[in-house]
C-alpha cells in the first residue's frame, strides 16, 4: 500500500491468489473484495484463478494431467481473447 492509501491493481495480484487459497485475514479479504467489485480486470483474473482451481479440484480423480493442462490453457486463451476484444 502506498502512503496515500491507494493500491494499484498490481498490489492485488498476489492477494487474489491468497484469497482463493484462504490465506488472507478478514480485513484483507474485505479489501480485496471491494477492489474486485470496482475493477473488472482484477475480477477477471480472480475468475480465471478460481476457474483453474475448480478444474484442478474436479480433476483430482482423473488420471490425465496433460489433458487437464490443455483444458486450462484453452480456457485461459479464451479469456485473454475476450479481454483483448472488449
Ligand atoms: Zn484492479
PDB file of N, CA and C and ligand atoms in Angstrom:
ATOM      1  N   UNK A   1       0.852  -1.203   0.000  1.00  0.00           N
ATOM      2  CA  UNK A   1       0.000   0.000   0.000  1.00  0.00           C
ATOM      3  C   UNK A   1       0.883   1.246   0.000  1.00  0.00           C
ATOM      4  N   UNK A   2       0.496   2.244  -0.776  1.00  0.00           N
ATOM      5  CA  UNK A   2       1.261   3.484  -0.802  1.00  0.00           C
ATOM      6  C   UNK A   2       0.811   4.399   0.329  1.00  0.00           C
ATOM      7  N   UNK A   3       1.534   5.510   0.497  1.00  0.00           N
ATOM      8  CA  UNK A   3       1.304   6.378   1.654  1.00  0.00           C
ATOM      9  C   UNK A   3      -0.109   6.960   1.673  1.00  0.00           C
ATOM     10  N   UNK A   4      -0.655   7.233   0.503  1.00  0.00           N
ATOM     11  CA  UNK A   4      -1.991   7.846   0.477  1.00  0.00           C
ATOM     12  C   UNK A   4      -3.111   6.804   0.541  1.00  0.00           C
ATOM     13  N   UNK A   5      -2.745   5.545   0.733  1.00  0.00           N
ATOM     14  CA  UNK A   5      -3.753   4.512   0.891  1.00  0.00           C
ATOM     15  C   UNK A   5      -4.263   3.956  -0.420  1.00  0.00           C
ATOM     16  N   UNK A   6      -3.791   4.510  -1.536  1.00  0.00           N
ATOM     17  CA  UNK A   6      -4.245   3.997  -2.825  1.00  0.00           C
ATOM     18  C   UNK A   6      -3.440   2.762  -3.202  1.00  0.00           C
ATOM     19  N   UNK A   7      -4.153   1.722  -3.626  1.00  0.00           N
ATOM     20  CA  UNK A   7      -3.479   0.500  -4.018  1.00  0.00           C
ATOM     21  C   UNK A   7      -3.702   0.258  -5.509  1.00  0.00           C
ATOM     22  N   UNK A   8      -2.633  -0.104  -6.201  1.00  0.00           N
ATOM     23  CA  UNK A   8      -2.771  -0.384  -7.622  1.00  0.00           C
ATOM     24  C   UNK A   8      -3.192  -1.830  -7.828  1.00  0.00           C
ATOM     25  N   UNK A   9      -3.613  -2.114  -9.061  1.00  0.00           N
ATOM     26  CA  UNK A   9      -4.027  -3.476  -9.380  1.00  0.00           C
ATOM     27  C   UNK A   9      -2.895  -4.474  -9.125  1.00  0.00           C
ATOM     28  N   UNK A  10      -1.658  -4.050  -9.381  1.00  0.00           N
ATOM     29  CA  UNK A  10      -0.525  -4.952  -9.170  1.00  0.00           C
ATOM     30  C   UNK A  10      -0.444  -5.403  -7.720  1.00  0.00           C
ATOM     31  N   UNK A  11      -0.866  -4.504  -6.813  1.00  0.00           N
ATOM     32  CA  UNK A  11      -0.840  -4.862  -5.394  1.00  0.00           C
ATOM     33  C   UNK A  11      -1.830  -5.980  -5.065  1.00  0.00           C
ATOM     34  N   UNK A  12      -2.834  -6.140  -5.939  1.00  0.00           N
ATOM     35  CA  UNK A  12      -3.875  -7.119  -5.645  1.00  0.00           C
ATOM     36  C   UNK A  12      -3.605  -8.486  -6.269  1.00  0.00           C
ATOM     37  N   UNK A  13      -2.654  -8.537  -7.209  1.00  0.00           N
ATOM     38  CA  UNK A  13      -2.463  -9.798  -7.944  1.00  0.00           C
ATOM     39  C   UNK A  13      -2.156 -10.959  -7.015  1.00  0.00           C
ATOM     40  N   UNK A  14      -1.158 -10.771  -6.133  1.00  0.00           N
ATOM     41  CA  UNK A  14      -0.799 -11.840  -5.203  1.00  0.00           C
ATOM     42  C   UNK A  14      -1.950 -12.140  -4.254  1.00  0.00           C
ATOM     43  N   UNK A  15      -2.615 -11.067  -3.825  1.00  0.00           N
ATOM     44  CA  UNK A  15      -3.661 -11.262  -2.824  1.00  0.00           C
ATOM     45  C   UNK A  15      -4.880 -11.976  -3.389  1.00  0.00           C
ATOM     46  N   UNK A  16      -5.108 -11.824  -4.701  1.00  0.00           N
ATOM     47  CA  UNK A  16      -6.193 -12.577  -5.330  1.00  0.00           C
ATOM     48  C   UNK A  16      -5.912 -14.076  -5.199  1.00  0.00           C
ATOM     49  N   UNK A  17      -4.652 -14.445  -5.413  1.00  0.00           N
ATOM     50  CA  UNK A  17      -4.280 -15.854  -5.270  1.00  0.00           C
ATOM     51  C   UNK A  17      -4.420 -16.304  -3.821  1.00  0.00           C
ATOM     52  N   UNK A  18      -3.928 -15.458  -2.902  1.00  0.00           N
ATOM     53  CA  UNK A  18      -4.019 -15.803  -1.480  1.00  0.00           C
ATOM     54  C   UNK A  18      -5.478 -15.913  -1.042  1.00  0.00           C
ATOM     55  N   UNK A  19      -6.320 -15.027  -1.595  1.00  0.00           N
ATOM     56  CA  UNK A  19      -7.740 -15.066  -1.249  1.00  0.00           C
ATOM     57  C   UNK A  19      -8.321 -16.429  -1.598  1.00  0.00           C
ATOM     58  N   UNK A  20      -7.987 -16.909  -2.800  1.00  0.00           N
ATOM     59  CA  UNK A  20      -8.530 -18.188  -3.247  1.00  0.00           C
ATOM     60  C   UNK A  20      -7.971 -19.343  -2.428  1.00  0.00           C
ATOM     61  N   UNK A  21      -6.770 -19.141  -1.873  1.00  0.00           N
ATOM     62  CA  UNK A  21      -6.177 -20.180  -1.026  1.00  0.00           C
ATOM     63  C   UNK A  21      -6.582 -20.023   0.434  1.00  0.00           C
ATOM     64  N   UNK A  22      -7.466 -19.049   0.715  1.00  0.00           N
ATOM     65  CA  UNK A  22      -7.908 -18.775   2.088  1.00  0.00           C
ATOM     66  C   UNK A  22      -6.737 -18.455   3.006  1.00  0.00           C
ATOM     67  N   UNK A  23      -5.809 -17.660   2.488  1.00  0.00           N
ATOM     68  CA  UNK A  23      -4.627 -17.316   3.278  1.00  0.00           C
ATOM     69  C   UNK A  23      -4.627 -15.853   3.711  1.00  0.00           C
ATOM     70  N   UNK A  24      -5.763 -15.179   3.549  1.00  0.00           N
ATOM     71  CA  UNK A  24      -5.850 -13.781   3.973  1.00  0.00           C
ATOM     72  C   UNK A  24      -6.682 -13.676   5.247  1.00  0.00           C
ATOM     73  N   UNK A  25      -6.346 -12.652   6.070  1.00  0.00           N
ATOM     74  CA  UNK A  25      -7.224 -12.415   7.226  1.00  0.00           C
ATOM     75  C   UNK A  25      -8.461 -11.630   6.767  1.00  0.00           C
ATOM     76  N   UNK A  26      -9.415 -11.484   7.674  1.00  0.00           N
ATOM     77  CA  UNK A  26     -10.719 -10.931   7.296  1.00  0.00           C
ATOM     78  C   UNK A  26     -10.604  -9.523   6.719  1.00  0.00           C
ATOM     79  N   UNK A  27      -9.688  -8.712   7.271  1.00  0.00           N
ATOM     80  CA  UNK A  27      -9.524  -7.343   6.787  1.00  0.00           C
ATOM     81  C   UNK A  27      -9.039  -7.340   5.344  1.00  0.00           C
ATOM     82  N   UNK A  28      -8.052  -8.196   5.056  1.00  0.00           N
ATOM     83  CA  UNK A  28      -7.514  -8.283   3.706  1.00  0.00           C
ATOM     84  C   UNK A  28      -8.563  -8.803   2.728  1.00  0.00           C
ATOM     85  N   UNK A  29      -9.325  -9.804   3.154  1.00  0.00           N
ATOM     86  CA  UNK A  29     -10.381 -10.345   2.308  1.00  0.00           C
ATOM     87  C   UNK A  29     -11.355  -9.231   1.926  1.00  0.00           C
ATOM     88  N   UNK A  30     -11.730  -8.413   2.900  1.00  0.00           N
ATOM     89  CA  UNK A  30     -12.665  -7.319   2.635  1.00  0.00           C
ATOM     90  C   UNK A  30     -12.067  -6.333   1.641  1.00  0.00           C
ATOM     91  N   UNK A  31     -10.785  -5.985   1.832  1.00  0.00           N
ATOM     92  CA  UNK A  31     -10.125  -5.045   0.923  1.00  0.00           C
ATOM     93  C   UNK A  31     -10.098  -5.572  -0.502  1.00  0.00           C
ATOM     94  N   UNK A  32      -9.736  -6.835  -0.651  1.00  0.00           N
ATOM     95  CA  UNK A  32      -9.631  -7.409  -1.992  1.00  0.00           C
ATOM     96  C   UNK A  32     -11.009  -7.464  -2.642  1.00  0.00           C
ATOM     97  N   UNK A  33     -12.023  -7.846  -1.857  1.00  0.00           N
ATOM     98  CA  UNK A  33     -13.368  -7.968  -2.442  1.00  0.00           C
ATOM     99  C   UNK A  33     -13.911  -6.614  -2.873  1.00  0.00           C
ATOM    100  N   UNK A  34     -13.618  -5.571  -2.112  1.00  0.00           N
ATOM    101  CA  UNK A  34     -14.032  -4.228  -2.520  1.00  0.00           C
ATOM    102  C   UNK A  34     -13.389  -3.881  -3.861  1.00  0.00           C
ATOM    103  N   UNK A  35     -12.102  -4.198  -3.990  1.00  0.00           N
ATOM    104  CA  UNK A  35     -11.418  -3.890  -5.240  1.00  0.00           C
ATOM    105  C   UNK A  35     -11.998  -4.710  -6.393  1.00  0.00           C
ATOM    106  N   UNK A  36     -12.292  -5.977  -6.150  1.00  0.00           N
ATOM    107  CA  UNK A  36     -12.851  -6.822  -7.214  1.00  0.00           C
ATOM    108  C   UNK A  36     -14.203  -6.289  -7.687  1.00  0.00           C
ATOM    109  N   UNK A  37     -14.969  -5.728  -6.760  1.00  0.00           N
ATOM    110  CA  UNK A  37     -16.260  -5.152  -7.133  1.00  0.00           C
ATOM    111  C   UNK A  37     -16.097  -3.967  -8.072  1.00  0.00           C
ATOM    112  N   UNK A  38     -14.996  -3.227  -7.872  1.00  0.00           N
ATOM    113  CA  UNK A  38     -14.825  -1.969  -8.601  1.00  0.00           C
ATOM    114  C   UNK A  38     -13.978  -2.123  -9.860  1.00  0.00           C
ATOM    115  N   UNK A  39     -13.277  -3.234  -9.984  1.00  0.00           N
ATOM    116  CA  UNK A  39     -12.241  -3.341 -11.010  1.00  0.00           C
ATOM    117  C   UNK A  39     -12.469  -4.602 -11.846  1.00  0.00           C
ATOM    118  N   UNK A  40     -12.992  -4.424 -13.051  1.00  0.00           N
ATOM    119  CA  UNK A  40     -13.315  -5.559 -13.906  1.00  0.00           C
ATOM    120  C   UNK A  40     -12.088  -6.403 -14.273  1.00  0.00           C
ATOM    121  N   UNK A  41     -10.943  -5.792 -14.647  1.00  0.00           N
ATOM    122  CA  UNK A  41      -9.765  -6.619 -14.988  1.00  0.00           C
ATOM    123  C   UNK A  41      -9.318  -7.511 -13.834  1.00  0.00           C
ATOM    124  N   UNK A  42      -9.334  -6.971 -12.612  1.00  0.00           N
ATOM    125  CA  UNK A  42      -8.933  -7.786 -11.467  1.00  0.00           C
ATOM    126  C   UNK A  42      -9.967  -8.876 -11.207  1.00  0.00           C
ATOM    127  N   UNK A  43     -11.245  -8.562 -11.415  1.00  0.00           N
ATOM    128  CA  UNK A  43     -12.254  -9.590 -11.223  1.00  0.00           C
ATOM    129  C   UNK A  43     -12.064 -10.706 -12.242  1.00  0.00           C
ATOM    130  N   UNK A  44     -11.686 -10.357 -13.474  1.00  0.00           N
ATOM    131  CA  UNK A  44     -11.404 -11.373 -14.489  1.00  0.00           C
ATOM    132  C   UNK A  44     -10.273 -12.296 -14.033  1.00  0.00           C
ATOM    133  N   UNK A  45      -9.214 -11.693 -13.492  1.00  0.00           N
ATOM    134  CA  UNK A  45      -8.083 -12.504 -13.007  1.00  0.00           C
ATOM    135  C   UNK A  45      -8.541 -13.424 -11.880  1.00  0.00           C
ATOM    136  N   UNK A  46      -9.326 -12.856 -10.989  1.00  0.00           N
ATOM    137  CA  UNK A  46      -9.859 -13.657  -9.883  1.00  0.00           C
ATOM    138  C   UNK A  46     -10.681 -14.822 -10.432  1.00  0.00           C
ATOM    139  N   UNK A  47     -11.513 -14.516 -11.439  1.00  0.00           N
ATOM    140  CA  UNK A  47     -12.385 -15.536 -12.008  1.00  0.00           C
ATOM    141  C   UNK A  47     -11.566 -16.626 -12.706  1.00  0.00           C
ATOM    142  N   UNK A  48     -10.502 -16.223 -13.403  1.00  0.00           N
ATOM    143  CA  UNK A  48      -9.629 -17.196 -14.069  1.00  0.00           C
ATOM    144  C   UNK A  48      -8.976 -18.107 -13.037  1.00  0.00           C
ATOM    145  N   UNK A  49      -8.426 -17.500 -11.995  1.00  0.00           N
ATOM    146  CA  UNK A  49      -7.757 -18.294 -10.960  1.00  0.00           C
ATOM    147  C   UNK A  49      -8.732 -19.253 -10.297  1.00  0.00           C
ATOM    148  N   UNK A  50      -9.949 -18.757 -10.046  1.00  0.00           N
ATOM    149  CA  UNK A  50     -10.953 -19.592  -9.400  1.00  0.00           C
ATOM    150  C   UNK A  50     -11.349 -20.753 -10.312  1.00  0.00           C
ATOM    151  N   UNK A  51     -11.467 -20.452 -11.616  1.00  0.00           N
ATOM    152  CA  UNK A  51     -11.824 -21.494 -12.576  1.00  0.00           C
ATOM    153  C   UNK A  51     -10.751 -22.576 -12.618  1.00  0.00           C
ATOM    154  N   UNK A  52      -9.491 -22.149 -12.630  1.00  0.00           N
ATOM    155  CA  UNK A  52      -8.387 -23.119 -12.655  1.00  0.00           C
ATOM    156  C   UNK A  52      -8.440 -24.001 -11.411  1.00  0.00           C
ATOM    157  N   UNK A  53      -8.661 -23.372 -10.265  1.00  0.00           N
ATOM    158  CA  UNK A  53      -8.717 -24.161  -9.023  1.00  0.00           C
ATOM    159  C   UNK A  53      -9.858 -25.166  -9.064  1.00  0.00           C
ATOM    160  N   UNK A  54     -11.004 -24.731  -9.625  1.00  0.00           N
ATOM    161  CA  UNK A  54     -12.148 -25.637  -9.713  1.00  0.00           C
ATOM    162  C   UNK A  54     -11.852 -26.812 -10.638  1.00  0.00           C
ATOM    163  N   UNK A  55     -11.209 -26.502 -11.780  1.00  0.00           N
ATOM    164  CA  UNK A  55     -10.879 -27.571 -12.733  1.00  0.00           C
ATOM    165  C   UNK A  55      -9.901 -28.549 -12.089  1.00  0.00           C
ATOM    166  N   UNK A  56      -8.897 -28.002 -11.419  1.00  0.00           N
ATOM    167  CA  UNK A  56      -7.898 -28.858 -10.786  1.00  0.00           C
ATOM    168  C   UNK A  56      -8.541 -29.726  -9.708  1.00  0.00           C
ATOM    169  N   UNK A  57      -9.407 -29.104  -8.893  1.00  0.00           N
ATOM    170  CA  UNK A  57     -10.042 -29.855  -7.811  1.00  0.00           C
ATOM    171  C   UNK A  57     -10.918 -30.967  -8.377  1.00  0.00           C
ATOM    172  N   UNK A  58     -11.660 -30.629  -9.446  1.00  0.00           N
ATOM    173  CA  UNK A  58     -12.569 -31.599 -10.037  1.00  0.00           C
ATOM    174  C   UNK A  58     -11.800 -32.736 -10.709  1.00  0.00           C
ATOM    175  N   UNK A  59     -10.592 -32.426 -11.160  1.00  0.00           N
ATOM    176  CA  UNK A  59      -9.828 -33.396 -11.932  1.00  0.00           C
ATOM    177  C   UNK A  59      -8.912 -34.246 -11.073  1.00  0.00           C
ATOM    178  N   UNK A  60      -8.975 -34.078  -9.764  1.00  0.00           N
ATOM    179  CA  UNK A  60      -8.082 -34.811  -8.873  1.00  0.00           C
ATOM    180  C   UNK A  60      -8.220 -36.320  -9.064  1.00  0.00           C
ATOM    181  N   UNK A  61      -9.437 -36.761  -9.386  1.00  0.00           N
ATOM    182  CA  UNK A  61      -9.666 -38.191  -9.530  1.00  0.00           C
ATOM    183  C   UNK A  61      -9.360 -38.677 -10.936  1.00  0.00           C
ATOM    184  N   UNK A  62      -9.129 -37.740 -11.862  1.00  0.00           N
ATOM    185  CA  UNK A  62      -8.807 -38.137 -13.235  1.00  0.00           C
ATOM    186  C   UNK A  62      -7.309 -38.344 -13.378  1.00  0.00           C
ATOM    187  N   UNK A  63      -6.925 -39.360 -14.124  1.00  0.00           N
ATOM    188  CA  UNK A  63      -5.513 -39.670 -14.308  1.00  0.00           C
ATOM    189  C   UNK A  63      -5.016 -39.121 -15.637  1.00  0.00           C
ATOM    190  N   UNK A  64      -5.281 -37.833 -15.885  1.00  0.00           N
ATOM    191  CA  UNK A  64      -4.880 -37.255 -17.164  1.00  0.00           C
ATOM    192  C   UNK A  64      -4.384 -35.823 -16.982  1.00  0.00           C
ATOM    193  N   UNK A  65      -3.241 -35.660 -16.328  1.00  0.00           N
ATOM    194  CA  UNK A  65      -2.757 -34.310 -16.072  1.00  0.00           C
ATOM    195  C   UNK A  65      -2.458 -33.520 -17.340  1.00  0.00           C
ATOM    196  N   UNK A  66      -2.024 -34.186 -18.411  1.00  0.00           N
ATOM    197  CA  UNK A  66      -1.746 -33.460 -19.652  1.00  0.00           C
ATOM    198  C   UNK A  66      -3.022 -32.882 -20.238  1.00  0.00           C
ATOM    199  N   UNK A  67      -4.092 -33.696 -20.240  1.00  0.00           N
ATOM    200  CA  UNK A  67      -5.372 -33.220 -20.750  1.00  0.00           C
ATOM    201  C   UNK A  67      -5.880 -32.061 -19.901  1.00  0.00           C
ATOM    202  N   UNK A  68      -5.651 -32.151 -18.607  1.00  0.00           N
ATOM    203  CA  UNK A  68      -6.064 -31.075 -17.708  1.00  0.00           C
ATOM    204  C   UNK A  68      -5.341 -29.784 -18.051  1.00  0.00           C
ATOM    205  N   UNK A  69      -4.043 -29.900 -18.242  1.00  0.00           N
ATOM    206  CA  UNK A  69      -3.274 -28.700 -18.578  1.00  0.00           C
ATOM    207  C   UNK A  69      -3.784 -28.080 -19.871  1.00  0.00           C
ATOM    208  N   UNK A  70      -4.116 -28.937 -20.852  1.00  0.00           N
ATOM    209  CA  UNK A  70      -4.644 -28.419 -22.114  1.00  0.00           C
ATOM    210  C   UNK A  70      -5.955 -27.689 -21.888  1.00  0.00           C
ATOM    211  N   UNK A  71      -6.817 -28.262 -21.052  1.00  0.00           N
ATOM    212  CA  UNK A  71      -8.110 -27.624 -20.776  1.00  0.00           C
ATOM    213  C   UNK A  71      -7.901 -26.250 -20.166  1.00  0.00           C
ATOM    214  N   UNK A  72      -6.993 -26.173 -19.211  1.00  0.00           N
ATOM    215  CA  UNK A  72      -6.737 -24.899 -18.540  1.00  0.00           C
ATOM    216  C   UNK A  72      -6.178 -23.901 -19.541  1.00  0.00           C
ATOM    217  N   UNK A  73      -5.268 -24.359 -20.394  1.00  0.00           N
ATOM    218  CA  UNK A  73      -4.644 -23.449 -21.354  1.00  0.00           C
ATOM    219  C   UNK A  73      -5.697 -22.900 -22.320  1.00  0.00           C
ATOM    220  N   UNK A  74      -6.591 -23.766 -22.806  1.00  0.00           N
ATOM    221  CA  UNK A  74      -7.634 -23.326 -23.723  1.00  0.00           C
ATOM    222  C   UNK A  74      -8.520 -22.296 -23.042  1.00  0.00           C
ATOM    223  N   UNK A  75      -8.873 -22.561 -21.788  1.00  0.00           N
ATOM    224  CA  UNK A  75      -9.733 -21.643 -21.044  1.00  0.00           C
ATOM    225  C   UNK A  75      -9.054 -20.284 -20.885  1.00  0.00           C
ATOM    226  N   UNK A  76      -7.785 -20.293 -20.591  1.00  0.00           N
ATOM    227  CA  UNK A  76      -7.059 -19.037 -20.414  1.00  0.00           C
ATOM    228  C   UNK A  76      -6.983 -18.268 -21.729  1.00  0.00           C
ATOM    229  N   UNK A  77      -6.787 -18.998 -22.830  1.00  0.00           N
ATOM    230  CA  UNK A  77      -6.723 -18.335 -24.136  1.00  0.00           C
ATOM    231  C   UNK A  77      -8.065 -17.699 -24.466  1.00  0.00           C
ATOM    232  N   UNK A  78      -9.156 -18.412 -24.178  1.00  0.00           N
ATOM    233  CA  UNK A  78     -10.485 -17.859 -24.439  1.00  0.00           C
ATOM    234  C   UNK A  78     -10.672 -16.562 -23.672  1.00  0.00           C
ATOM    235  N   UNK A  79     -10.268 -16.567 -22.418  1.00  0.00           N
ATOM    236  CA  UNK A  79     -10.469 -15.385 -21.584  1.00  0.00           C
ATOM    237  C   UNK A  79      -9.590 -14.245 -22.059  1.00  0.00           C
ATOM    238  N   UNK A  80      -8.346 -14.529 -22.417  1.00  0.00           N
ATOM    239  CA  UNK A  80      -7.479 -13.434 -22.845  1.00  0.00           C
ATOM    240  C   UNK A  80      -7.962 -12.858 -24.166  1.00  0.00           C
ATOM    241  N   UNK A  81      -8.542 -13.692 -25.030  1.00  0.00           N
ATOM    242  CA  UNK A  81      -9.112 -13.186 -26.277  1.00  0.00           C
ATOM    243  C   UNK A  81     -10.293 -12.272 -25.974  1.00  0.00           C
ATOM    244  N   UNK A  82     -11.150 -12.729 -25.050  1.00  0.00           N
ATOM    245  CA  UNK A  82     -12.308 -11.912 -24.678  1.00  0.00           C
ATOM    246  C   UNK A  82     -11.864 -10.566 -24.119  1.00  0.00           C
ATOM    247  N   UNK A  83     -10.856 -10.592 -23.263  1.00  0.00           N
ATOM    248  CA  UNK A  83     -10.379  -9.354 -22.656  1.00  0.00           C
ATOM    249  C   UNK A  83      -9.785  -8.441 -23.722  1.00  0.00           C
ATOM    250  N   UNK A  84      -9.107  -9.056 -24.698  1.00  0.00           N
ATOM    251  CA  UNK A  84      -8.479  -8.267 -25.749  1.00  0.00           C
ATOM    252  C   UNK A  84      -9.521  -7.595 -26.631  1.00  0.00           C
ATOM    253  N   UNK A  85     -10.621  -8.313 -26.877  1.00  0.00           N
ATOM    254  CA  UNK A  85     -11.641  -7.795 -27.782  1.00  0.00           C
ATOM    255  C   UNK A  85     -12.521  -6.747 -27.125  1.00  0.00           C
ATOM    256  N   UNK A  86     -12.657  -6.819 -25.825  1.00  0.00           N
ATOM    257  CA  UNK A  86     -13.594  -5.898 -25.159  1.00  0.00           C
ATOM    258  C   UNK A  86     -12.950  -4.534 -24.922  1.00  0.00           C
TER     259      UNK A  86
HETATM  260 ZN1  LIG B   1      -7.696  -3.848 -10.243  1.00  0.00          ZN
END
